[in-house]
Amino acid sequence: MVAEKVDLIVFGEKILPAAGGEILSGHGVAVAGARIRAVAPLVELRQRYPGVAELGLDRGLLMPGLINMHTHAPMSCYRGLADDLPLMRWLEDYIFPAEAELTPEVVYWGAKLSMLEMIRSGTTSFCDMYLFSREVARAAVDVGMRGWLGEVLYDFPSPCYGPPEEGLKLVRAMAVEMADDPLINIVVEPHAVYTCSPGLLVASHDLAREFDLPWIIHLAENREETKTVNGRYGKSPAVHLAGLGLLDNRTIAAHCVTISAAEIALFAETGVNVVHCPESNMKLASGVAPVAAMVAAGVNVSLGTDGSASNNDLDMFGEMASAALLQKVGRLDPTLLPSRTALAMATVNPAAALGLAGKLGVIAPGALADIIVLDMNAPHLTPMYDVASHLVYAVRGGDVIHSLIGGRVVMRDRRIIGVDEAEVMARVNGFARDIAALF
Amino acid sequence: MVAEKVDLIVFGEKILPAAGGEILSGHGVAVAGARIRAVAPLVELRQRYPGVAELGLDRGLLMPGLINMHTHAPMSCYRGLADDLPLMRWLEDYIFPAEAELTPEVVYWGAKLSMLEMIRSGTTSFCDMYLFSREVARAAVDVGMRGWLGEVLYDFPSPCYGPPEEGLKLVRAMAVEMADDPLINIVVEPHAVYTCSPGLLVASHDLAREFDLPWIIHLAENREETKTVNGRYGKSPAVHLAGLGLLDNRTIAAHCVTISAAEIALFAETGVNVVHCPESNMKLASGVAPVAAMVAAGVNVSLGTDGSASNNDLDMFGEMASAALLQKVGRLDPTLLPSRTALAMATVNPAAALGLAGKLGVIAPGALADIIVLDMNAPHLTPMYDVASHLVYAVRGGDVIHSLIGGRVVMRDRRIIGVDEAEVMARVNGFARDIAALF
């Protein structure tokens, strides 16, 4: 019998195949092309696939790469430009004037910088909303990162595509062009209920349905948004969407802080997916999203960092901790959002939201080979009674040692492969000098 | 003129001399013995002290080592043993049974492990409360870490010192013995109002006054404590202490979550120092301490991680971020607890609480040479518009490269000097196997 072709065997001391699942010891993962071929005892794999290259860590933990479900990757250029300000002052005095100078070049390099940070902290897939998204896609291809990317749509002219009607055309063109890309997935992204007319919302949802794409929107982020939308339509943001027939399982709603119990029930019934962004919600003082209630009601909730201008990092390990801690203190109940739930929100839940349950966010035969290996042999991770507890409450992005995306090694021994990190940082530092000069 | 003796010149690209202060570029710090001799342009220092050894980082930031004002260092042995549980179940089903097996050996190695974690994440001083505190002191001396250490006092027999009356004798003996220790400072630590009789509280405060030591107590950590104390004394914990005449500027009160506006005014008036432990307060669902209100009232507030059994790490950079973010979301005001305030809470404020303003928590001639150097040349710290923003919102412990305590290099290029880290981890892993077998 001829052995099947395998490109790489990846291993750690332990493997976490899926959030909440059993831990494997002494196992390895055989990777063929972009996918996982087998998960089996390491000795067995070595016999079955002799002479295959290996990448591992004797005291390491192998697990699925994390999925950051809400980013504005190019905004790394504005990280720490202004903090501790009221939302409208932050936006109107800093972010909007800075974004008025936006060029495709700034988007490309800013996005690339964020991808380096994400890979370094264990994220292998991200779901991004920004302007000039073709540049974000180009950066993702150059870095080798898996992205769900969309061009932000709204009722006013865009520095990228000009008049509003051109936005849908651009997204349609990108969806056609990139339909077979192994890393890039196009999504349809109306900005929010208060920046998009009902017509644009419906037309964009039609486009998403036509191409079978996720439809992603900021929803009910804070009290001001809910007040504005109520004033305009006499309805909350979620009820407004429901009235337009836009709540279904291709809908991915970011934030959902000011959401009622009735709206949670509506989300559960219609299959709407939610993305929780705890650190951004905290920093911008938006409030505490009722995540535990959503999870209890059966809503599929994922995690995102939001942009690094309002976070100010993209570390999904830290974000899992923040999600668990915020929910407990926000509801004065330490049992809410336990570590396994937080872990699911960064792995299997986003995979389900993106229609890839069992193919992404897990270590299993046939799944995409998006794999990270962490060093657990460190004082801050000693001792280890429970892997899930450590992954949420004690591991941080810097503990990730190796990373594979689609079977390709993108980080080995904390060295990024195939990207000149110094060049990326120098480019963004150059843009930052121009940005700082605006203020 | 004969040059003064200097042992080491430490440098980075930038220096943050004190929280909220001006940033120096191209400067260095000359260290003589345990103290800082000079802060001056690097070229000038090299001329003034030729041939002196150097430690630095060209793209680094040099700043004061952080001060963790509330730890239970030996509890690293219980990190992740149980999480996501109601407080009393966590304590009664896990922590108390585990602590019943406590030995001086477990305390020594657990404390040592925590110190390695603290040094690795930029902390150079810590203020600890636990049993068998002589072992914590011994570990601190062996590691070379600066500690404010006390034996926890309460109304019931201690596995360390036996009957309650022996506790004060032990603390007195330690205060005498260690009076001249360059690293160890003894503090007096009644556990809490609900575990210490008025007699013990008063006697311990007398002892603190006699030796001019800080007097440290858990106070108003959650609603249950306040209810218990109200039930027993008809007063809140803080008002109970005030009635006993125990609120003054040697008092350091940890937590202070359930504190009224009147009590905040009382703290400001009497000079009581507060320690805020945001991540522990979140994880145990204790609530959001009114930190911004305390700061506004002029109360000196510091930061602590609490033990790693309820955090679950000792990273003070992450703790600064959590403090800032929690305050904003807890009061729905993004302007509260800005980055410079958070930074002060981990540097100059604890120094003031410990009676060492200007001598600790700052980079200045005459101050203790407790210095860290961080690598700021990383994707997650690029670009950098504002140093304080990055230190609070984006830097994490893993970014610390070098650390000095009292002029001695304790970490160089992330390698701990003079401690066998593998041995410490192996010892604690051994104890953890026994602990896990209890459940």
PDB file of N, CA and C in Angstrom, chain A residues 76-77 79-81 83-86 113 117 223 282-283 285 287 312-313 325-326 328-329 332-335 338-339 377-380 382-383 385 389-390 393 421 425 428-429 432 435, chain B residues 76-77 79-81 83-86 113 117 223 282-283 285 287 312-313 325-326 328-329 332-335 338-339 377-380 382-383 385 389-390 393 396 421 425 428-429 432 435:
ATOM      1  N   SER A  76      -4.946  50.094  12.734  1.00  0.00           N
ATOM      2  CA  SER A  76      -3.712  50.032  13.529  1.00  0.00           C
ATOM      3  C   SER A  76      -2.923  51.337  13.378  1.00  0.00           C
ATOM      4  N   CYS A  77      -3.088  51.992  12.249  1.00  0.00           N
ATOM      5  CA  CYS A  77      -2.406  53.288  12.033  1.00  0.00           C
ATOM      6  C   CYS A  77      -2.831  54.334  13.061  1.00  0.00           C
ATOM      7  N   ARG A  79      -3.782  53.527  16.305  1.00  0.00           N
ATOM      8  CA  ARG A  79      -3.694  52.940  17.648  1.00  0.00           C
ATOM      9  C   ARG A  79      -3.070  53.940  18.627  1.00  0.00           C
ATOM     10  N   GLY A  80      -3.814  54.313  19.652  1.00  0.00           N
ATOM     11  CA  GLY A  80      -3.275  55.214  20.660  1.00  0.00           C
ATOM     12  C   GLY A  80      -3.171  56.665  20.208  1.00  0.00           C
ATOM     13  N   LEU A  81      -3.769  56.994  19.065  1.00  0.00           N
ATOM     14  CA  LEU A  81      -3.756  58.387  18.595  1.00  0.00           C
ATOM     15  C   LEU A  81      -4.512  59.268  19.587  1.00  0.00           C
ATOM     16  N   ASP A  83      -7.186  58.599  23.246  1.00  0.00           N
ATOM     17  CA  ASP A  83      -7.877  57.654  24.142  1.00  0.00           C
ATOM     18  C   ASP A  83      -8.613  58.454  25.209  1.00  0.00           C
ATOM     19  N   ASP A  84      -9.433  57.750  25.962  1.00  0.00           N
ATOM     20  CA  ASP A  84     -10.030  58.320  27.171  1.00  0.00           C
ATOM     21  C   ASP A  84     -10.897  59.544  26.858  1.00  0.00           C
ATOM     22  N   LEU A  85     -11.488  59.546  25.665  1.00  0.00           N
ATOM     23  CA  LEU A  85     -12.310  60.677  25.248  1.00  0.00           C
ATOM     24  C   LEU A  85     -13.761  60.243  25.052  1.00  0.00           C
ATOM     25  N   PRO A  86     -14.695  61.214  25.143  1.00  0.00           N
ATOM     26  CA  PRO A  86     -16.077  60.884  24.768  1.00  0.00           C
ATOM     27  C   PRO A  86     -16.092  60.422  23.305  1.00  0.00           C
ATOM     28  N   LEU A 113       0.143  45.306   9.068  1.00  0.00           N
ATOM     29  CA  LEU A 113       0.643  45.396  10.448  1.00  0.00           C
ATOM     30  C   LEU A 113      -0.300  44.643  11.399  1.00  0.00           C
ATOM     31  N   GLU A 117       0.370  41.334  13.907  1.00  0.00           N
ATOM     32  CA  GLU A 117      -0.005  41.286  15.330  1.00  0.00           C
ATOM     33  C   GLU A 117      -0.952  40.114  15.601  1.00  0.00           C
ATOM     34  N   ARG A 223     -26.213  53.283  23.616  1.00  0.00           N
ATOM     35  CA  ARG A 223     -27.516  53.918  23.831  1.00  0.00           C
ATOM     36  C   ARG A 223     -27.810  54.998  22.804  1.00  0.00           C
ATOM     37  N   MET A 282     -15.875  48.286  26.548  1.00  0.00           N
ATOM     38  CA  MET A 282     -15.422  48.846  27.819  1.00  0.00           C
ATOM     39  C   MET A 282     -14.733  50.190  27.578  1.00  0.00           C
ATOM     40  N   LYS A 283     -13.804  50.223  26.624  1.00  0.00           N
ATOM     41  CA  LYS A 283     -12.988  51.422  26.418  1.00  0.00           C
ATOM     42  C   LYS A 283     -13.842  52.599  25.967  1.00  0.00           C
ATOM     43  N   ALA A 285     -16.937  52.826  26.657  1.00  0.00           N
ATOM     44  CA  ALA A 285     -18.023  52.941  27.640  1.00  0.00           C
ATOM     45  C   ALA A 285     -19.393  52.709  27.013  1.00  0.00           C
ATOM     46  N   GLY A 287     -21.108  49.805  27.224  1.00  0.00           N
ATOM     47  CA  GLY A 287     -21.926  49.027  28.146  1.00  0.00           C
ATOM     48  C   GLY A 287     -21.576  47.548  28.097  1.00  0.00           C
ATOM     49  N   ASN A 312      -6.592  48.553  22.907  1.00  0.00           N
ATOM     50  CA  ASN A 312      -5.881  48.905  21.699  1.00  0.00           C
ATOM     51  C   ASN A 312      -4.983  47.800  21.169  1.00  0.00           C
ATOM     52  N   ASP A 313      -5.398  46.550  21.326  1.00  0.00           N
ATOM     53  CA  ASP A 313      -4.617  45.476  20.739  1.00  0.00           C
ATOM     54  C   ASP A 313      -5.559  44.478  20.086  1.00  0.00           C
ATOM     55  N   LEU A 325     -14.586  37.929  32.179  1.00  0.00           N
ATOM     56  CA  LEU A 325     -14.551  38.770  33.387  1.00  0.00           C
ATOM     57  C   LEU A 325     -15.647  39.839  33.355  1.00  0.00           C
ATOM     58  N   LEU A 326     -15.844  40.443  32.179  1.00  0.00           N
ATOM     59  CA  LEU A 326     -16.843  41.516  32.077  1.00  0.00           C
ATOM     60  C   LEU A 326     -18.249  40.994  32.347  1.00  0.00           C
ATOM     61  N   LYS A 328     -19.145  38.445  34.168  1.00  0.00           N
ATOM     62  CA  LYS A 328     -19.298  38.119  35.588  1.00  0.00           C
ATOM     63  C   LYS A 328     -19.557  39.384  36.414  1.00  0.00           C
ATOM     64  N   VAL A 329     -18.708  40.410  36.215  1.00  0.00           N
ATOM     65  CA  VAL A 329     -18.865  41.615  37.043  1.00  0.00           C
ATOM     66  C   VAL A 329     -20.087  42.420  36.599  1.00  0.00           C
ATOM     67  N   LEU A 332     -22.838  40.523  38.206  1.00  0.00           N
ATOM     68  CA  LEU A 332     -22.550  40.097  39.582  1.00  0.00           C
ATOM     69  C   LEU A 332     -22.805  38.605  39.788  1.00  0.00           C
ATOM     70  N   ASP A 333     -22.330  37.803  38.832  1.00  0.00           N
ATOM     71  CA  ASP A 333     -22.487  36.349  38.911  1.00  0.00           C
ATOM     72  C   ASP A 333     -21.220  35.683  38.365  1.00  0.00           C
ATOM     73  N   PRO A 334     -20.392  35.098  39.260  1.00  0.00           N
ATOM     74  CA  PRO A 334     -19.098  34.541  38.820  1.00  0.00           C
ATOM     75  C   PRO A 334     -19.223  33.286  37.959  1.00  0.00           C
ATOM     76  N   THR A 335     -20.437  32.717  37.863  1.00  0.00           N
ATOM     77  CA  THR A 335     -20.580  31.492  37.077  1.00  0.00           C
ATOM     78  C   THR A 335     -20.821  31.781  35.594  1.00  0.00           C
ATOM     79  N   PRO A 338     -18.266  30.845  31.500  1.00  0.00           N
ATOM     80  CA  PRO A 338     -17.098  30.065  31.926  1.00  0.00           C
ATOM     81  C   PRO A 338     -16.087  29.911  30.791  1.00  0.00           C
ATOM     82  N   SER A 339     -14.894  29.431  31.144  1.00  0.00           N
ATOM     83  CA  SER A 339     -13.790  29.420  30.176  1.00  0.00           C
ATOM     84  C   SER A 339     -14.131  28.655  28.901  1.00  0.00           C
ATOM     85  N   ASN A 377       5.101  25.898  29.019  1.00  0.00           N
ATOM     86  CA  ASN A 377       6.142  25.666  30.018  1.00  0.00           C
ATOM     87  C   ASN A 377       6.711  27.006  30.498  1.00  0.00           C
ATOM     88  N   ALA A 378       5.863  27.779  31.170  1.00  0.00           N
ATOM     89  CA  ALA A 378       6.245  29.124  31.598  1.00  0.00           C
ATOM     90  C   ALA A 378       5.704  29.371  32.999  1.00  0.00           C
ATOM     91  N   PRO A 379       6.381  30.199  33.773  1.00  0.00           N
ATOM     92  CA  PRO A 379       5.907  30.436  35.153  1.00  0.00           C
ATOM     93  C   PRO A 379       4.441  30.848  35.224  1.00  0.00           C
ATOM     94  N   HIS A 380       3.996  31.728  34.315  1.00  0.00           N
ATOM     95  CA  HIS A 380       2.612  32.213  34.434  1.00  0.00           C
ATOM     96  C   HIS A 380       1.579  31.170  34.020  1.00  0.00           C
ATOM     97  N   THR A 382       2.028  27.858  35.072  1.00  0.00           N
ATOM     98  CA  THR A 382       2.353  26.745  35.966  1.00  0.00           C
ATOM     99  C   THR A 382       1.641  26.946  37.301  1.00  0.00           C
ATOM    100  N   PRO A 383       1.028  25.916  37.888  1.00  0.00           N
ATOM    101  CA  PRO A 383       0.777  24.603  37.298  1.00  0.00           C
ATOM    102  C   PRO A 383      -0.397  24.678  36.323  1.00  0.00           C
ATOM    103  N   TYR A 385      -4.021  22.866  35.913  1.00  0.00           N
ATOM    104  CA  TYR A 385      -5.054  21.907  36.288  1.00  0.00           C
ATOM    105  C   TYR A 385      -6.045  21.711  35.156  1.00  0.00           C
ATOM    106  N   SER A 389      -9.171  26.690  31.272  1.00  0.00           N
ATOM    107  CA  SER A 389      -8.999  27.799  32.212  1.00  0.00           C
ATOM    108  C   SER A 389      -7.754  28.609  31.854  1.00  0.00           C
ATOM    109  N   HIS A 390      -6.649  27.916  31.607  1.00  0.00           N
ATOM    110  CA  HIS A 390      -5.418  28.630  31.270  1.00  0.00           C
ATOM    111  C   HIS A 390      -5.555  29.407  29.969  1.00  0.00           C
ATOM    112  N   TYR A 393      -7.832  32.469  30.967  1.00  0.00           N
ATOM    113  CA  TYR A 393      -7.482  33.368  32.067  1.00  0.00           C
ATOM    114  C   TYR A 393      -5.998  33.643  32.239  1.00  0.00           C
ATOM    115  N   GLU A 421       8.936  42.181   8.567  1.00  0.00           N
ATOM    116  CA  GLU A 421       8.238  42.908   9.639  1.00  0.00           C
ATOM    117  C   GLU A 421       8.774  44.319   9.832  1.00  0.00           C
ATOM    118  N   MET A 425       6.560  47.825   9.838  1.00  0.00           N
ATOM    119  CA  MET A 425       6.546  48.788  10.955  1.00  0.00           C
ATOM    120  C   MET A 425       7.081  50.145  10.497  1.00  0.00           C
ATOM    121  N   VAL A 428       4.358  51.994   8.489  1.00  0.00           N
ATOM    122  CA  VAL A 428       3.269  52.530   9.329  1.00  0.00           C
ATOM    123  C   VAL A 428       3.791  53.671  10.192  1.00  0.00           C
ATOM    124  N   ASN A 429       5.009  53.559  10.690  1.00  0.00           N
ATOM    125  CA  ASN A 429       5.578  54.676  11.450  1.00  0.00           C
ATOM    126  C   ASN A 429       5.680  55.937  10.586  1.00  0.00           C
ATOM    127  N   ALA A 432       2.288  57.371  10.378  1.00  0.00           N
ATOM    128  CA  ALA A 432       1.914  57.916  11.691  1.00  0.00           C
ATOM    129  C   ALA A 432       2.507  59.309  11.891  1.00  0.00           C
ATOM    130  N   ILE A 435       0.143  61.518  10.181  1.00  0.00           N
ATOM    131  CA  ILE A 435      -1.130  61.588  10.916  1.00  0.00           C
ATOM    132  C   ILE A 435      -0.965  62.480  12.151  1.00  0.00           C
TER     133      ILE A 435
ATOM    134  N   SER B  76      -0.150  30.801  43.670  1.00  0.00           N
ATOM    135  CA  SER B  76       0.104  30.320  42.307  1.00  0.00           C
ATOM    136  C   SER B  76      -0.091  28.809  42.229  1.00  0.00           C
ATOM    137  N   CYS B  77       0.122  28.124  43.350  1.00  0.00           N
ATOM    138  CA  CYS B  77      -0.097  26.667  43.386  1.00  0.00           C
ATOM    139  C   CYS B  77      -1.544  26.288  43.066  1.00  0.00           C
ATOM    140  N   ARG B  79      -3.550  28.188  40.945  1.00  0.00           N
ATOM    141  CA  ARG B  79      -3.978  28.896  39.734  1.00  0.00           C
ATOM    142  C   ARG B  79      -4.766  27.952  38.818  1.00  0.00           C
ATOM    143  N   GLY B  80      -6.018  28.303  38.558  1.00  0.00           N
ATOM    144  CA  GLY B  80      -6.823  27.497  37.645  1.00  0.00           C
ATOM    145  C   GLY B  80      -7.323  26.177  38.233  1.00  0.00           C
ATOM    146  N   LEU B  81      -7.161  26.017  39.549  1.00  0.00           N
ATOM    147  CA  LEU B  81      -7.663  24.798  40.192  1.00  0.00           C
ATOM    148  C   LEU B  81      -9.180  24.732  40.069  1.00  0.00           C
ATOM    149  N   ASP B  83     -12.500  27.567  38.689  1.00  0.00           N
ATOM    150  CA  ASP B  83     -12.898  28.899  38.218  1.00  0.00           C
ATOM    151  C   ASP B  83     -14.402  28.907  38.002  1.00  0.00           C
ATOM    152  N   ASP B  84     -14.929  30.095  37.754  1.00  0.00           N
ATOM    153  CA  ASP B  84     -16.311  30.244  37.296  1.00  0.00           C
ATOM    154  C   ASP B  84     -17.311  29.697  38.304  1.00  0.00           C
ATOM    155  N   LEU B  85     -16.935  29.773  39.589  1.00  0.00           N
ATOM    156  CA  LEU B  85     -17.801  29.242  40.645  1.00  0.00           C
ATOM    157  C   LEU B  85     -18.271  30.363  41.564  1.00  0.00           C
ATOM    158  N   PRO B  86     -19.402  30.149  42.264  1.00  0.00           N
ATOM    159  CA  PRO B  86     -19.784  31.098  43.304  1.00  0.00           C
ATOM    160  C   PRO B  86     -18.656  31.166  44.341  1.00  0.00           C
ATOM    161  N   LEU B 113       7.645  30.934  42.458  1.00  0.00           N
ATOM    162  CA  LEU B 113       7.054  30.884  41.113  1.00  0.00           C
ATOM    163  C   LEU B 113       6.376  32.213  40.772  1.00  0.00           C
ATOM    164  N   GLU B 117       7.137  35.015  37.716  1.00  0.00           N
ATOM    165  CA  GLU B 117       6.110  35.567  36.836  1.00  0.00           C
ATOM    166  C   GLU B 117       6.073  37.093  36.937  1.00  0.00           C
ATOM    167  N   ARG B 223     -20.555  42.630  48.579  1.00  0.00           N
ATOM    168  CA  ARG B 223     -21.775  42.916  49.331  1.00  0.00           C
ATOM    169  C   ARG B 223     -21.947  41.982  50.527  1.00  0.00           C
ATOM    170  N   MET B 282     -13.577  41.403  39.116  1.00  0.00           N
ATOM    171  CA  MET B 282     -14.397  40.963  37.982  1.00  0.00           C
ATOM    172  C   MET B 282     -14.619  39.459  38.040  1.00  0.00           C
ATOM    173  N   LYS B 283     -13.534  38.721  38.243  1.00  0.00           N
ATOM    174  CA  LYS B 283     -13.631  37.256  38.165  1.00  0.00           C
ATOM    175  C   LYS B 283     -14.510  36.698  39.276  1.00  0.00           C
ATOM    176  N   ALA B 285     -16.821  38.421  40.629  1.00  0.00           N
ATOM    177  CA  ALA B 285     -18.091  39.150  40.538  1.00  0.00           C
ATOM    178  C   ALA B 285     -18.361  39.977  41.787  1.00  0.00           C
ATOM    179  N   GLY B 287     -17.835  43.300  42.035  1.00  0.00           N
ATOM    180  CA  GLY B 287     -18.412  44.593  41.649  1.00  0.00           C
ATOM    181  C   GLY B 287     -17.339  45.551  41.162  1.00  0.00           C
ATOM    182  N   ASN B 312      -6.261  35.175  36.450  1.00  0.00           N
ATOM    183  CA  ASN B 312      -5.353  34.201  37.032  1.00  0.00           C
ATOM    184  C   ASN B 312      -3.895  34.444  36.684  1.00  0.00           C
ATOM    185  N   ASP B 313      -3.515  35.719  36.524  1.00  0.00           N
ATOM    186  CA  ASP B 313      -2.113  36.004  36.283  1.00  0.00           C
ATOM    187  C   ASP B 313      -1.695  37.192  37.133  1.00  0.00           C
ATOM    188  N   LEU B 325     -10.347  50.129  31.767  1.00  0.00           N
ATOM    189  CA  LEU B 325     -11.522  49.701  30.994  1.00  0.00           C
ATOM    190  C   LEU B 325     -12.729  49.453  31.900  1.00  0.00           C
ATOM    191  N   LEU B 326     -12.488  48.846  33.058  1.00  0.00           N
ATOM    192  CA  LEU B 326     -13.597  48.527  33.962  1.00  0.00           C
ATOM    193  C   LEU B 326     -14.277  49.795  34.482  1.00  0.00           C
ATOM    194  N   LYS B 328     -14.418  52.732  33.045  1.00  0.00           N
ATOM    195  CA  LYS B 328     -15.179  53.382  31.970  1.00  0.00           C
ATOM    196  C   LYS B 328     -16.528  52.696  31.762  1.00  0.00           C
ATOM    197  N   VAL B 329     -16.506  51.349  31.621  1.00  0.00           N
ATOM    198  CA  VAL B 329     -17.765  50.652  31.335  1.00  0.00           C
ATOM    199  C   VAL B 329     -18.651  50.610  32.574  1.00  0.00           C
ATOM    200  N   LEU B 332     -20.114  54.034  32.565  1.00  0.00           N
ATOM    201  CA  LEU B 332     -20.532  54.506  31.233  1.00  0.00           C
ATOM    202  C   LEU B 332     -19.946  55.879  30.908  1.00  0.00           C
ATOM    203  N   ASP B 333     -18.653  56.043  31.196  1.00  0.00           N
ATOM    204  CA  ASP B 333     -17.970  57.304  30.910  1.00  0.00           C
ATOM    205  C   ASP B 333     -16.535  57.005  30.439  1.00  0.00           C
ATOM    206  N   PRO B 334     -16.280  57.193  29.130  1.00  0.00           N
ATOM    207  CA  PRO B 334     -14.964  56.810  28.579  1.00  0.00           C
ATOM    208  C   PRO B 334     -13.812  57.694  29.045  1.00  0.00           C
ATOM    209  N   THR B 335     -14.107  58.805  29.713  1.00  0.00           N
ATOM    210  CA  THR B 335     -13.033  59.702  30.147  1.00  0.00           C
ATOM    211  C   THR B 335     -12.448  59.282  31.500  1.00  0.00           C
ATOM    212  N   PRO B 338      -8.026  57.697  32.949  1.00  0.00           N
ATOM    213  CA  PRO B 338      -7.168  57.756  31.760  1.00  0.00           C
ATOM    214  C   PRO B 338      -5.829  57.067  32.005  1.00  0.00           C
ATOM    215  N   SER B 339      -5.098  56.849  30.930  1.00  0.00           N
ATOM    216  CA  SER B 339      -3.884  56.021  31.013  1.00  0.00           C
ATOM    217  C   SER B 339      -2.887  56.542  32.041  1.00  0.00           C
ATOM    218  N   ASN B 377       9.562  47.884  19.902  1.00  0.00           N
ATOM    219  CA  ASN B 377       9.691  47.691  18.458  1.00  0.00           C
ATOM    220  C   ASN B 377       8.971  46.408  18.048  1.00  0.00           C
ATOM    221  N   ALA B 378       7.658  46.420  18.176  1.00  0.00           N
ATOM    222  CA  ALA B 378       6.863  45.218  17.911  1.00  0.00           C
ATOM    223  C   ALA B 378       5.578  45.637  17.196  1.00  0.00           C
ATOM    224  N   PRO B 379       5.028  44.750  16.381  1.00  0.00           N
ATOM    225  CA  PRO B 379       3.798  45.123  15.652  1.00  0.00           C
ATOM    226  C   PRO B 379       2.686  45.642  16.554  1.00  0.00           C
ATOM    227  N   HIS B 380       2.484  44.995  17.706  1.00  0.00           N
ATOM    228  CA  HIS B 380       1.343  45.417  18.543  1.00  0.00           C
ATOM    229  C   HIS B 380       1.593  46.747  19.254  1.00  0.00           C
ATOM    230  N   THR B 382       3.088  49.353  17.451  1.00  0.00           N
ATOM    231  CA  THR B 382       3.372  50.248  16.336  1.00  0.00           C
ATOM    232  C   THR B 382       2.061  50.778  15.769  1.00  0.00           C
ATOM    233  N   PRO B 383       1.937  52.079  15.448  1.00  0.00           N
ATOM    234  CA  PRO B 383       2.885  53.146  15.782  1.00  0.00           C
ATOM    235  C   PRO B 383       2.761  53.513  17.264  1.00  0.00           C
ATOM    236  N   TYR B 385       1.975  56.937  19.344  1.00  0.00           N
ATOM    237  CA  TYR B 385       1.703  58.367  19.452  1.00  0.00           C
ATOM    238  C   TYR B 385       1.929  58.838  20.885  1.00  0.00           C
ATOM    239  N   SER B 389      -0.359  55.802  26.831  1.00  0.00           N
ATOM    240  CA  SER B 389      -1.449  55.029  26.236  1.00  0.00           C
ATOM    241  C   SER B 389      -0.993  53.607  25.949  1.00  0.00           C
ATOM    242  N   HIS B 390       0.185  53.479  25.334  1.00  0.00           N
ATOM    243  CA  HIS B 390       0.679  52.141  25.010  1.00  0.00           C
ATOM    244  C   HIS B 390       0.940  51.314  26.264  1.00  0.00           C
ATOM    245  N   TYR B 393      -2.694  50.382  27.510  1.00  0.00           N
ATOM    246  CA  TYR B 393      -3.664  49.711  26.637  1.00  0.00           C
ATOM    247  C   TYR B 393      -3.070  48.681  25.684  1.00  0.00           C
ATOM    248  N   ARG B 396       2.044  44.361  27.174  1.00  0.00           N
ATOM    249  CA  ARG B 396       1.779  43.294  28.128  1.00  0.00           C
ATOM    250  C   ARG B 396       3.103  42.831  28.709  1.00  0.00           C
ATOM    251  N   GLU B 421      14.710  28.357  36.927  1.00  0.00           N
ATOM    252  CA  GLU B 421      13.263  28.407  36.664  1.00  0.00           C
ATOM    253  C   GLU B 421      12.660  27.023  36.500  1.00  0.00           C
ATOM    254  N   MET B 425       9.417  25.468  38.570  1.00  0.00           N
ATOM    255  CA  MET B 425       8.203  24.953  37.921  1.00  0.00           C
ATOM    256  C   MET B 425       8.000  23.472  38.245  1.00  0.00           C
ATOM    257  N   VAL B 428       6.600  23.109  41.825  1.00  0.00           N
ATOM    258  CA  VAL B 428       5.178  23.470  41.938  1.00  0.00           C
ATOM    259  C   VAL B 428       4.309  22.454  41.201  1.00  0.00           C
ATOM    260  N   ASN B 429       4.786  21.978  40.066  1.00  0.00           N
ATOM    261  CA  ASN B 429       4.019  20.927  39.374  1.00  0.00           C
ATOM    262  C   ASN B 429       3.880  19.687  40.254  1.00  0.00           C
ATOM    263  N   ALA B 432       1.244  20.410  42.760  1.00  0.00           N
ATOM    264  CA  ALA B 432      -0.053  20.475  42.081  1.00  0.00           C
ATOM    265  C   ALA B 432      -0.631  19.081  41.866  1.00  0.00           C
ATOM    266  N   ILE B 435      -2.216  18.277  45.070  1.00  0.00           N
ATOM    267  CA  ILE B 435      -3.417  19.105  45.266  1.00  0.00           C
ATOM    268  C   ILE B 435      -4.561  18.570  44.408  1.00  0.00           C
TER     269      ILE B 435
END
